[in-house]
Coordinates of C-alpha atoms and ligand atoms in Angstrom, one line a residue:
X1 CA -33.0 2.3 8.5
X2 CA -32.7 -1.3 8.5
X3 CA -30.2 -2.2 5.7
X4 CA -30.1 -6.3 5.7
X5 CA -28.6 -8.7 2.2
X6 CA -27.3 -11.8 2.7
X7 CA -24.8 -13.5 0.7
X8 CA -26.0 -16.5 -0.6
X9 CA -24.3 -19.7 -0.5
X10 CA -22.9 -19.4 -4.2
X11 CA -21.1 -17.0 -3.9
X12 CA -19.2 -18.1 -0.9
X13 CA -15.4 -18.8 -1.5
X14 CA -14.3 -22.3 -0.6
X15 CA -14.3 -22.7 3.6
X16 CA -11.3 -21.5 5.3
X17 CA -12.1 -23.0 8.8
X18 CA -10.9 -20.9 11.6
X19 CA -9.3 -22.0 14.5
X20 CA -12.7 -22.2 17.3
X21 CA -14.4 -20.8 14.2
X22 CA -17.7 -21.5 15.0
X23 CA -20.5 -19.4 13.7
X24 CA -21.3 -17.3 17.6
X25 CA -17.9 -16.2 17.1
X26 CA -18.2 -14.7 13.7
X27 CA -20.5 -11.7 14.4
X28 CA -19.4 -8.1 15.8
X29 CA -22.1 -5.8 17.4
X30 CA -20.7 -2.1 16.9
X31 CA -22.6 1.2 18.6
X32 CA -20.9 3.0 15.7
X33 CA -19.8 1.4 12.5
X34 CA -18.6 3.3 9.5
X35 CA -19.7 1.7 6.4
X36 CA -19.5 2.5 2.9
X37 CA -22.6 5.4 3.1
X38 CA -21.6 6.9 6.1
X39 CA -21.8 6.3 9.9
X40 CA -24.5 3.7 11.3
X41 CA -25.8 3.0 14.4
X42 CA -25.8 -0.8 15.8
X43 CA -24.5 -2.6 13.4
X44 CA -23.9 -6.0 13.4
X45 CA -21.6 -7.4 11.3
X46 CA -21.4 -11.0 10.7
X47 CA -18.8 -13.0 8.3
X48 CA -18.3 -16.8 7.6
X49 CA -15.8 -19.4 7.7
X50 CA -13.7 -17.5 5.0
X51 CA -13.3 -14.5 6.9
X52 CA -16.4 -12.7 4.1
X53 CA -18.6 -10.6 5.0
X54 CA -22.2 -11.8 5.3
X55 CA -24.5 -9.1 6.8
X56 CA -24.3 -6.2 7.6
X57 CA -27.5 -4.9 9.2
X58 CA -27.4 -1.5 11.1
X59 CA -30.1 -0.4 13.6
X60 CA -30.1 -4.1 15.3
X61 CA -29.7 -5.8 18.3
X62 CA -27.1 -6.9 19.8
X63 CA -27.7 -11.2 20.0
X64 CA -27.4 -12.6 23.2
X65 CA -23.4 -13.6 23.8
X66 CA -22.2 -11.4 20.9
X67 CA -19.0 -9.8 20.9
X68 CA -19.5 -6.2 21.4
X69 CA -16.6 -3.8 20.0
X70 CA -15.4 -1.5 22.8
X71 CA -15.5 1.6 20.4
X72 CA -16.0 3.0 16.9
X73 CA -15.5 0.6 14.0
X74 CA -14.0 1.4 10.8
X75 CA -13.0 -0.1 7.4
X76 CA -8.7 -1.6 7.6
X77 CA -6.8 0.3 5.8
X78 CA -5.1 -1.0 2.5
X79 CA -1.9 0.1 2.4
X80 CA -1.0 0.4 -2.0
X81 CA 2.4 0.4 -1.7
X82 CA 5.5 -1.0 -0.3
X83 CA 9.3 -1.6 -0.3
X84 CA 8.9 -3.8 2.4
X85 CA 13.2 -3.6 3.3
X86 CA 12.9 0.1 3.6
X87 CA 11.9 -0.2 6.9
X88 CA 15.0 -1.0 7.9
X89 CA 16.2 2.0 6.7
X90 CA 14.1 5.2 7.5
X91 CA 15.5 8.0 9.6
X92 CA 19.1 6.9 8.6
X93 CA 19.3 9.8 5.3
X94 CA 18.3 12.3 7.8
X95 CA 21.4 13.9 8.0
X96 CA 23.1 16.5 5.0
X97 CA 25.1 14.4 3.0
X98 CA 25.6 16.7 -0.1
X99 CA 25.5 20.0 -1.4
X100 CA 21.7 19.7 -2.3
X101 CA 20.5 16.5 -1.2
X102 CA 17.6 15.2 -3.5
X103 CA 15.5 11.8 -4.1
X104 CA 18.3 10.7 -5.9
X105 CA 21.5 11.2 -3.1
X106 CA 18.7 9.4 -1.0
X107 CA 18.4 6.7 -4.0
X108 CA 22.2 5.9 -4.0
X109 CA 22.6 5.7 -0.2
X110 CA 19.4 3.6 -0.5
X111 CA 21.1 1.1 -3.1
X112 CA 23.9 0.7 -0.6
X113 CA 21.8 -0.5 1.9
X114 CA 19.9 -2.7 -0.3
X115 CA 22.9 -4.1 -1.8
X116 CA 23.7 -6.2 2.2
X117 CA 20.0 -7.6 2.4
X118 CA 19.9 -11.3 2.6
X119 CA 16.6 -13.5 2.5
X120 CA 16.7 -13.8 6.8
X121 CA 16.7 -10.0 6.8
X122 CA 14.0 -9.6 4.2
X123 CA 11.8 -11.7 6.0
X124 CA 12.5 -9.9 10.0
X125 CA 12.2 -6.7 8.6
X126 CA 8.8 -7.5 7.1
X127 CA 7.4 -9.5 9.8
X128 CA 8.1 -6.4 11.8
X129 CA 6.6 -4.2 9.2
X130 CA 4.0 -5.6 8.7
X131 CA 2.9 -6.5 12.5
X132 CA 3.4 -2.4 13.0
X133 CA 1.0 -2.1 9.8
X134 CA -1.4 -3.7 11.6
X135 CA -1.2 -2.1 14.9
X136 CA -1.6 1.1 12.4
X137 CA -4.3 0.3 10.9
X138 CA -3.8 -1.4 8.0
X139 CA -5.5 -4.9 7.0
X140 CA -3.6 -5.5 3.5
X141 CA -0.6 -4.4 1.7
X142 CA 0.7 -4.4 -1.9
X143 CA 4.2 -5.1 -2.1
X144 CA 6.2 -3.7 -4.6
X145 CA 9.1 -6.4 -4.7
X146 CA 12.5 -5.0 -6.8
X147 CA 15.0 -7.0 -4.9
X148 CA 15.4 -10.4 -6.6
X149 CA 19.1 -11.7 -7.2
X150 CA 21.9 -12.0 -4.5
X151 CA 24.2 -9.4 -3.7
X152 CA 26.5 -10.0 -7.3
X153 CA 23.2 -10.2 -8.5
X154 CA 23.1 -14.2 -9.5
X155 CA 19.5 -15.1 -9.3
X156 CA 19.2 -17.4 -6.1
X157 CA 19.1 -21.4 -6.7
X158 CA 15.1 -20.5 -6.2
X159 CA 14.6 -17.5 -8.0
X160 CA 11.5 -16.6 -5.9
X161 CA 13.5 -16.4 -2.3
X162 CA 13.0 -13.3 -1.6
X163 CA 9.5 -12.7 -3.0
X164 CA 8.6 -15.6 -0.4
X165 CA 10.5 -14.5 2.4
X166 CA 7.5 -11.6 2.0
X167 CA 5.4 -14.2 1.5
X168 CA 5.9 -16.1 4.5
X169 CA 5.8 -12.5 6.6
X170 CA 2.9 -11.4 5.2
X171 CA 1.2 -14.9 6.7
X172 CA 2.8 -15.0 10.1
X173 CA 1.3 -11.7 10.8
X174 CA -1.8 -12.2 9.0
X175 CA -2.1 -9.1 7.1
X176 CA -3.9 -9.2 3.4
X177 CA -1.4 -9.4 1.0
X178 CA -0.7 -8.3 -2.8
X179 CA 2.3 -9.5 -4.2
X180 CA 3.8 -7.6 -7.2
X181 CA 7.1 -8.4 -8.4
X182 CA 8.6 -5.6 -10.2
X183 CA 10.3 -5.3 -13.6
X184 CA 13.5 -3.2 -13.6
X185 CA 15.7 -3.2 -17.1
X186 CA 17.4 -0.2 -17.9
X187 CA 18.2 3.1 -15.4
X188 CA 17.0 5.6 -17.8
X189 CA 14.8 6.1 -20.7
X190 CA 16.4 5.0 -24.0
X191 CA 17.8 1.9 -22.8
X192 CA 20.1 3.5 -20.6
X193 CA 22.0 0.0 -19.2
X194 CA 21.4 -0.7 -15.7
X195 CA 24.0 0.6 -13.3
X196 CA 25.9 -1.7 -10.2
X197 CA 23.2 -0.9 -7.8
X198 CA 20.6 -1.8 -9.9
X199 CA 22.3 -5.4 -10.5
X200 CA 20.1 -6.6 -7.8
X201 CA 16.8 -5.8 -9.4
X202 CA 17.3 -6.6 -13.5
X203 CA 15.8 -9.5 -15.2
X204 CA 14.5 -10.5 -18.8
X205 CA 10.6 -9.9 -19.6
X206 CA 10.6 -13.7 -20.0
X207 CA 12.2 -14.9 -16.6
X208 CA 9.7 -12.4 -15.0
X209 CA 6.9 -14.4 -16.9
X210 CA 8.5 -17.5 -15.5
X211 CA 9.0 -15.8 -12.0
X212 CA 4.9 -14.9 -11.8
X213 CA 4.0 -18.7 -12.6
X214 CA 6.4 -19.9 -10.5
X215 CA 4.4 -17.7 -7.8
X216 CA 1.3 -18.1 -8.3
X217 CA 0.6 -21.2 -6.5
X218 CA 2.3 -20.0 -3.1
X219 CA 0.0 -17.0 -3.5
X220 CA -2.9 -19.0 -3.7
X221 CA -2.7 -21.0 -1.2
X222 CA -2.5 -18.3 1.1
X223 CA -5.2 -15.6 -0.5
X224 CA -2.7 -13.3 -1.9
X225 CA -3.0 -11.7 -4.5
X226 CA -0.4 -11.3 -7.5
X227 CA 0.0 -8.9 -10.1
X228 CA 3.2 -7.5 -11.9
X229 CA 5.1 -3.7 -11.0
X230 CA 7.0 -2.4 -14.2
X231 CA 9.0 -0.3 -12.1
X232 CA 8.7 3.1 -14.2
X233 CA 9.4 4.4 -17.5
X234 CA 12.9 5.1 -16.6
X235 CA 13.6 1.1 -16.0
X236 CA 11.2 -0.7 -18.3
X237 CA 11.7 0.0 -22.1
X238 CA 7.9 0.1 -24.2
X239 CA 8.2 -3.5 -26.1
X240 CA 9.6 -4.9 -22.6
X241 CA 6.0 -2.9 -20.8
X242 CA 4.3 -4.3 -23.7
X243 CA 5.3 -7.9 -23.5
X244 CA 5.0 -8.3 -19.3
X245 CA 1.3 -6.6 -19.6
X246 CA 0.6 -8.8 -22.4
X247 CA 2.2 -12.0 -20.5
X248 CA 0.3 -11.1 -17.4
X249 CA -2.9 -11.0 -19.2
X250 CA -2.4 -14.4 -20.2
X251 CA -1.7 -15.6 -16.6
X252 CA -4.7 -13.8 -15.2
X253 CA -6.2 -10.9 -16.9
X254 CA -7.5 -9.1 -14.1
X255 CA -4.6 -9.3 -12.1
X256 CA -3.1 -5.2 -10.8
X257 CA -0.8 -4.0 -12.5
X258 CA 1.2 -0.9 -10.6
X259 CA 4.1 1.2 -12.1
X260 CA 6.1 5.0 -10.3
X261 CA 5.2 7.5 -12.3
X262 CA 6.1 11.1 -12.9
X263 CA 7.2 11.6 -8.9
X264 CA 10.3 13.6 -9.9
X265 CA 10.5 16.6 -11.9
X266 CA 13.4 15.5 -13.5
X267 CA 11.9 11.8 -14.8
X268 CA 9.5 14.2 -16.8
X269 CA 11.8 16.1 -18.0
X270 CA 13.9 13.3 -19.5
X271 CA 10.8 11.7 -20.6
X272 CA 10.1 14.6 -22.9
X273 CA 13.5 14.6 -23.9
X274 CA 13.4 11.2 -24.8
X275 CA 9.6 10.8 -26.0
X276 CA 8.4 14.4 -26.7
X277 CA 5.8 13.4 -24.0
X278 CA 5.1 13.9 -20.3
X279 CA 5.5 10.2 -18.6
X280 CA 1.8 10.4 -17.5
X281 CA 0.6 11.2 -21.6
X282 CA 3.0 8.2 -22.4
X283 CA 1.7 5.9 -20.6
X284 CA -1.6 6.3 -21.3
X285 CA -1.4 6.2 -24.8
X286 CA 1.1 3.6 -25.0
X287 CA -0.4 1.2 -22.5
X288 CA -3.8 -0.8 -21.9
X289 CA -4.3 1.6 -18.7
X290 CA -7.4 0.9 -16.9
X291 CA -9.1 -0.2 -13.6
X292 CA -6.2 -2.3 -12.9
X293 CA -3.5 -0.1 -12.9
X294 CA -2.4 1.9 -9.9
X295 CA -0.2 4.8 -10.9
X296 CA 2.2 5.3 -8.0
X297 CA 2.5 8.9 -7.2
X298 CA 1.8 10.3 -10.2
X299 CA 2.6 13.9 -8.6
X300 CA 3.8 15.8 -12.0
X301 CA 0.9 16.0 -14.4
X302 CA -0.5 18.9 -16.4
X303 CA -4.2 19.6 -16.7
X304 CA -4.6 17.4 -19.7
X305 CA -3.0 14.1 -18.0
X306 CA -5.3 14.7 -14.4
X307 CA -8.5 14.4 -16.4
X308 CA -7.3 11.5 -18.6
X309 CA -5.7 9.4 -15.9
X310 CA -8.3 9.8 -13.9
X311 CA -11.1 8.6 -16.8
X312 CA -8.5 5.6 -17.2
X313 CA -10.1 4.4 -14.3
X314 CA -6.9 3.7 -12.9
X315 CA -5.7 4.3 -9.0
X316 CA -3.9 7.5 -8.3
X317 CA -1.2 5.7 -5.5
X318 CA -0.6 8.3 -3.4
X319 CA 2.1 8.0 -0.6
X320 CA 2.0 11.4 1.0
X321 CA 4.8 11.2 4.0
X322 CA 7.5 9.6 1.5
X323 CA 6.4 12.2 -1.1
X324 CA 7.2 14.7 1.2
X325 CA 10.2 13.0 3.1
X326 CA 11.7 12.6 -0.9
X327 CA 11.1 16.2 -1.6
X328 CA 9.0 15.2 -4.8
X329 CA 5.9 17.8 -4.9
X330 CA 2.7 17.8 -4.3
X331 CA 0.0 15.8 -5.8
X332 CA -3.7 18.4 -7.0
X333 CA -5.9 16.0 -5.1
X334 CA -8.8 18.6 -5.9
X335 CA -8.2 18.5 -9.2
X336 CA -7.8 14.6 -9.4
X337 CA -10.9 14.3 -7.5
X338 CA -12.6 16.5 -9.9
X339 CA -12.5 14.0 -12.7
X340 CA -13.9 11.8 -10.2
X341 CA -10.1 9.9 -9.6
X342 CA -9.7 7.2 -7.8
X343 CA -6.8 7.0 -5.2
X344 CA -5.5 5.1 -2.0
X345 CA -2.3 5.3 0.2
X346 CA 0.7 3.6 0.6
X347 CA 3.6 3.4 3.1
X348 CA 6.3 3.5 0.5
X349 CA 9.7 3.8 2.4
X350 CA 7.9 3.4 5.4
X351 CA 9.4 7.0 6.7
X352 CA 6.1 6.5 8.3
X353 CA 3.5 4.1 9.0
X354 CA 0.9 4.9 10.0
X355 CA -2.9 5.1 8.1
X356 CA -4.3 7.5 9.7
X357 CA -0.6 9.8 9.2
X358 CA -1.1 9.5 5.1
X359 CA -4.5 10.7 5.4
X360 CA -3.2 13.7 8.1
X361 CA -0.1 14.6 5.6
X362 CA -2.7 14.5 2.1
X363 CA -4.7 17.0 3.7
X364 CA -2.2 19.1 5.3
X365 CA -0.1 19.3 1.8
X366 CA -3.5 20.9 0.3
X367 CA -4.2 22.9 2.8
X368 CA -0.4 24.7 2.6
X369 CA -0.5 24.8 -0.9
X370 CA -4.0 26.4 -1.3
X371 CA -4.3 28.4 1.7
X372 CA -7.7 26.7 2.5
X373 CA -8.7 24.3 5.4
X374 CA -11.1 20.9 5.2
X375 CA -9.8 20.2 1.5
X376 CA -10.8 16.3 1.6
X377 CA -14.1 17.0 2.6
X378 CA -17.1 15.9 0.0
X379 CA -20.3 16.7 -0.6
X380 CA -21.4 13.4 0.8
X381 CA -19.1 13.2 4.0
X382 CA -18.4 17.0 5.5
X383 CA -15.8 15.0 8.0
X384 CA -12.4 15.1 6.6
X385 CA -11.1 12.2 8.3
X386 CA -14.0 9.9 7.4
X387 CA -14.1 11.6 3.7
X388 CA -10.5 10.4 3.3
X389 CA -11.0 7.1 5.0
X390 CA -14.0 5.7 3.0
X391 CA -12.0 6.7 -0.5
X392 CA -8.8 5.6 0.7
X393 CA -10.0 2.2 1.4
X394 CA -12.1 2.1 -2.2
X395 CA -9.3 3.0 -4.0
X396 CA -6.8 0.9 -1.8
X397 CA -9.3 -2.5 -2.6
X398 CA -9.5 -1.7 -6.1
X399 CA -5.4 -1.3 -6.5
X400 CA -5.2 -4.2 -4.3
X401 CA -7.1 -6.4 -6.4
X402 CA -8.6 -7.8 -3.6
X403 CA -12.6 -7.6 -1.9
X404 CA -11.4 -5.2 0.7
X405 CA -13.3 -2.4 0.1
X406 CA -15.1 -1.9 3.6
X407 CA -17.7 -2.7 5.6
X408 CA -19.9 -4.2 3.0
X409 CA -21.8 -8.1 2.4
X410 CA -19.0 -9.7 0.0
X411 CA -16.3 -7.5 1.3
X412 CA -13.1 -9.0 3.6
X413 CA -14.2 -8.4 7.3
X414 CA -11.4 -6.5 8.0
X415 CA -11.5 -3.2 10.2
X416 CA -10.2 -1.3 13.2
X417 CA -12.0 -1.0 16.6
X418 CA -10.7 2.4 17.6
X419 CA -10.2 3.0 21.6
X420 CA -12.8 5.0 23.2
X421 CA -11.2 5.5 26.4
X422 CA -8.1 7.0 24.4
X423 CA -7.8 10.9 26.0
X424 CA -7.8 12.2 22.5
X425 CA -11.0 10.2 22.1
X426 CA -12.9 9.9 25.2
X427 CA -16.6 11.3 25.2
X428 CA -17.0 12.1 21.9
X429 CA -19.3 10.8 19.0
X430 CA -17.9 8.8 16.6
X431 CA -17.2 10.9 13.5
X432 CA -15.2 13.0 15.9
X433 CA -13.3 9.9 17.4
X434 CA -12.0 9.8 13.6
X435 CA -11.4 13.0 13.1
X436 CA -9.2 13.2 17.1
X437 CA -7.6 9.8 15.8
X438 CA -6.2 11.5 12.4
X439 CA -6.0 15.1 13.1
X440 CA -5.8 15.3 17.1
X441 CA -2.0 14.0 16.6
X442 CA -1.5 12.4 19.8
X443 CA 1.9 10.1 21.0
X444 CA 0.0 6.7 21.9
X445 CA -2.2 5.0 19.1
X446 CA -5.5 5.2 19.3
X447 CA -6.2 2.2 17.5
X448 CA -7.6 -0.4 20.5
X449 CA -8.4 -3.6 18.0
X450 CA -7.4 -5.1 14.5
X451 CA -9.4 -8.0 12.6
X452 CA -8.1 -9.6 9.1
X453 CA -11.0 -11.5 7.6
X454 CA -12.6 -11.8 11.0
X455 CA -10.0 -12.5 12.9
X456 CA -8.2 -10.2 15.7
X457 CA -4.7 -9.8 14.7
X458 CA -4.3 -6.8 17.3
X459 CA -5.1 -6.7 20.3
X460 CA -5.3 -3.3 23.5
X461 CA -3.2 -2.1 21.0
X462 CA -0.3 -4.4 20.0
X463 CA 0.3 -7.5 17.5
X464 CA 1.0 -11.0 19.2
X465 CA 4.0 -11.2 17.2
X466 CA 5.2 -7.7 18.8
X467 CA 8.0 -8.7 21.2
X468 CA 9.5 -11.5 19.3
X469 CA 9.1 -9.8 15.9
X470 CA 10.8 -6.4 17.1
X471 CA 13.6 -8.0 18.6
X472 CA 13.7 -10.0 15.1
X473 CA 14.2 -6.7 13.2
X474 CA 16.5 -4.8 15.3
X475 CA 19.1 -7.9 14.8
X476 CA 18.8 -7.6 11.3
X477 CA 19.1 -3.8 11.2
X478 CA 22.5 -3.7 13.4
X479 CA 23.4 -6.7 11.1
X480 CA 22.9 -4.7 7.7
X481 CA 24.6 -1.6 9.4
X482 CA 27.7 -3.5 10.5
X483 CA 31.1 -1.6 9.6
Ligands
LIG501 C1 12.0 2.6 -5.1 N1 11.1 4.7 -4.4 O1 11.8 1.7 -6.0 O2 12.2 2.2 -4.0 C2 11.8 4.0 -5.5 C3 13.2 4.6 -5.6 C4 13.6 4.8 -8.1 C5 10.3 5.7 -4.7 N2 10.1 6.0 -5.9 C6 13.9 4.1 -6.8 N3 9.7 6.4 -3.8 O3 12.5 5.3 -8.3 O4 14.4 4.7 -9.0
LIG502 ZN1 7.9 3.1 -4.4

C-alpha cells in the first residue's frame, strides 16, 4: 500500500529554519516505521523547516543520500505529567519512616524538600530531567508547575521565575513542552486554609490570570504550549475552579486544562463528606469537562464515573510507577477502555522515567489484579507493547495540546529510532523489537536515536547535554540535601 498526502503550503506554520536545515536533511528512510495504523514497511518520512511532518509514504524508496534509521522507528512518547523538582528527590522516601507510611508521610517529607528549592536548582534538576526524558523516549512533557513564591513564600520580584527556569530547561534540551501552572488555594475541601508547606504554592485566581498572560509570550516564542492545572478538589474551592477555567477561556479557549483527581482513597472519602459526591461525579457535573481536560490519575471511580469521564472526552493521565510507588490503587484500564477512554502517561515524581516502564507497570498492574496476561492488547493491534504505544501517544498529544500525535502528515516529527543491534533486540522483526524493548526488561536502553521536530536530540543513546547536565543536577541535589 502506497499511502502518500502532502501538506499543502497553507497549512504550514510560520518557518522555523534549522540549523543546516536544508530540505536533503529533512527526510528519514525507515525499514520499519510504526505509524498511526500499524507497522509499515519503508517508510519515508519527510518534515519541513518547522520540524512538521510532510509525508509520510510507506512502501518507497529510499532517495539517493537519504538518511537511513539504523532500526525500528516509533512515535516520541508524550510524557502528561510532571513535578519537574521531584527528580531530585526519588529513592530518598524509601526507607520506613512511620508506623504506616502512606502518600501523605511521603507528601510532608516531600514539602520539606520542596521548601529549599531555589530557581538555579529548578532549572539543573530539569535540564537533567528532561535530557533523561529524552534518552527514554520521550519527545514532550506537560509540566505541572506548583512551586511559585520563595521559600517564606513572597512571590519573586518576577513572579514567573520559576515557571521559566522550566522554561529555559525545557529549550536547552529541546524537548516539546506544555507549561501548566497550577492553582493551589486551600489543603482540604471546604476551604480548609493552606498549611506552612503549602505557602510555596498558594495564590489568588486573579494573580494566576495575570501569571498565564505574563507567560504566554515566553511560551510562544519557543512552541510551548500553556494551559492552567487546578491542583485538585482538595486545593481549589468551586467559584475559584470556575473563575480560572472561565479566565483561561478568555486567554485561549482551547488551551489543556489538567487537575489530580480521586488518586487516594481518602480525597474521595472527604469529598463525599464534604459534597455528598465522589470527586470524579463532582467534577463532572460541576465543570466544563471535555477534550481538554486531562484527569490526572483518576484511580478511584465507580462504574457510573468510568463511563462518564470517559464520554467527557477527557484524558484519563495515568502515571502507573508513581501510582504504585505512592501506594494509591489501581486504575480498571479495561473498563476505561471500554467506554472508548482516552489516556496517556506521565512521569509524575519521576520514581521512574522511563516510557517504555509506564507502559510495562500499566500492564503488569492488570495483569495481577485480573489474573489474566496481554490485557492492553486490542482488537486492532494484538502486540501489547505497540497497542499501548500508539494510544499512549494519542492520548499524550491530545492532553498535551500539542500536534504530537505520531507519525502522521501534520503531526510533530518526533520519534525514537530503537537499536537493532541491542541483545534484547537483535534479529527480530520489528513488533517484537517493541515488545523486547518494553517487556524484555533489560539494564542498558534500547533506545539508539531521539528526534524533536526533526531534529536528533539523542544520539547512540545519550543527550549532548549528558555530562554537563548530570554533573549540573548532582550539585544541586547535595546542595538541597545539605545538613
Ligand atoms: C503533587 N503528587 O502535587 O506533587 C502531588 C502530591 C498532593 C501526586 N499527587 C501533593 N502524585 O496531591 O497534595
Ligand atoms: Zn502529580
Amino acid at each position: 500500500m502506497n499511502t502518500t498526502t502532502a501538506l499543502s503550503k497553507a497549512d504550514s506554520p510560520r518557518p522555523n529554519p534549522l540549523p543546516g536545515g536544508e530540505g536533503a536533511r529533512q527526510t528519514l528512510f525507515a525499514a520499519d516505521a510504526l505509524l498511526p495504523a500499524g507497522w509499515a514497511k519503508n517508510v519515508l518520512l519527510t518534515w519541513n523547516d518547522a520540524g512538521q511532518l510532510t509525508q509520510v509514504q510507506s512502501a518507497a524508496q529510499s532517495p539517493a543520500g537519504a538518511q537511513v534509521a539504523t532500526g525500528p522507528v516509533i512515535p516520541g512518547m508524550p510524557n502528561l505529567h510532571s513535578h519537574a523538582f521531584q527528580r531530585a528527590f526519588a529513592g530518598l522516601t524509601e526507607h520506613r519512616a512511620e508506623q504506616h507510611d502512606s502518600f501523605w508521610s511521603w507528601r510532608t517529607l516531600m514539602y520539606r524538600f520542596a521548601a529549599r528549592l531555589g530557581p538555579q536548582h529548578m532549572e539543573a534538576i530539569a535540564t537533567w530531567l528532561y535530557a533523561e526524558m529524552l534518552e527514554a523516549g520521550y519527545t514532550s512533557v506537560c509540566e505541572f508547575q506548583y512551586v511559585h513564591h520563595d521559600a517564606d513564600g513572597r512571590p519573586y520580584a518576577d513572579d514567573a521565575t520559576l515557571s521559566l527556569a522550566l522554561l529555559r530547561a525545557a529549550q536547552k534540551t529541546g524537548i516539546g513542552f506544555t507549561l501548566l501552572p497550577v492553582l493551589y488555594q486551600t489543603s482540604g475541601f471546604g476551604d480548609q486554609p493552606p498549611n506552612e508547606g503549602q505557602r510555596r504554592f498558594v495564590r489568588s485566581t486573579e494573580s494566576m490570570l495575570r501569571l498565564l498572560e505574563a507567560l504566554k509570550p515566553a511560551c510562544d516564542a519557543q512552541g510551548a504550549r500553556l494551559g492552567m492545572a487546578p491542583h485538585s478538589l482538595r486545593a481549589v474551592p468551586p467559584e475559584a475552579l470556575r473563575d480560572a477555567v472561565a479566565g483561561l477561556e478568555a486567554i485561549d479557549r482551547t488551551a489543556p486544562i489538567h487537575i489530580h483527581i480521586a488518586e487516594q482513597t481518602k480525597e474521595v472519602d472527604d469529598c463525599i463528606e464534604w459534597s455528598g459526591l465522589r470527586p470524579v461525579e463532582w467534577l463532572l457535573d460541576h465543570a466544563p469537562v471535555d477534550a481538554r481536560w486531562c484527569l490526572v490519575h483518576a484511580t478511584h471511580m465507580n462504574d457510573a464515573e468510568y463511563e462518564y469521564a470517559a464520554k467527557s472526552g477527557a484524558v484519563a493521565g495515568l502515571c502507573p510507577t508513581t501510582e504504585a510507588n505512592l501506594g494509591d490503587g489501581i486504575f480498571d484500564f479495561s473498563k476505561w477502555r471500554s467506554h472508548g477512554g482516552a489516556w496517556g502517561v506521565g512521569s509524575d515524581s519521576h520514581a521512574s522515567v522511563n516510557a517504555a516502564e509506564e507502559l510495562l507497570m500499566l500492564e503488569y498492574s492488570q495483569r495481577l489484579a485480573k489474573r489474566q496476561r496481554n490485557v492492553g492488547a486490542s482488537a486492532a493491534q494484538p502486540h501489547v507493547a505497540t497497542a499501548l504505544t500508539l494510544e499512549a501517544v494519542q492520548g499524550g498529544a491530545q492532553a498535551s495540546g500539542r500536534a504530537v500525535g505520531g507519525l502522521a502528515v501534520g503531526q510533530q516529527a518526533d520519534f525514537v529510532v530503537l537499536d537493532a543491534a541491542h541483545v534484547a533486540l537483535q534479529g527480530l522483526p520489528a513488533p517484537d523489537m517493541l515488545s523486547a524493548h518494553v517487556f524484555a526488561s533489560h539494564r542498558t536502553s534500547a533506545i539508539d536515536a531521539v528526534w524533536v521536530a526533526g531534529r536528533e536530540r539523542v544520539s547512540a543513546g545519550r543527550h549532548t547535554l549528558h555530562d554537563e547536565s548530570a554533573s549540573a543536577f548532582v550539585a544541586a541535589r547535595t546542595q538541597l540535601l545539605k545538613d
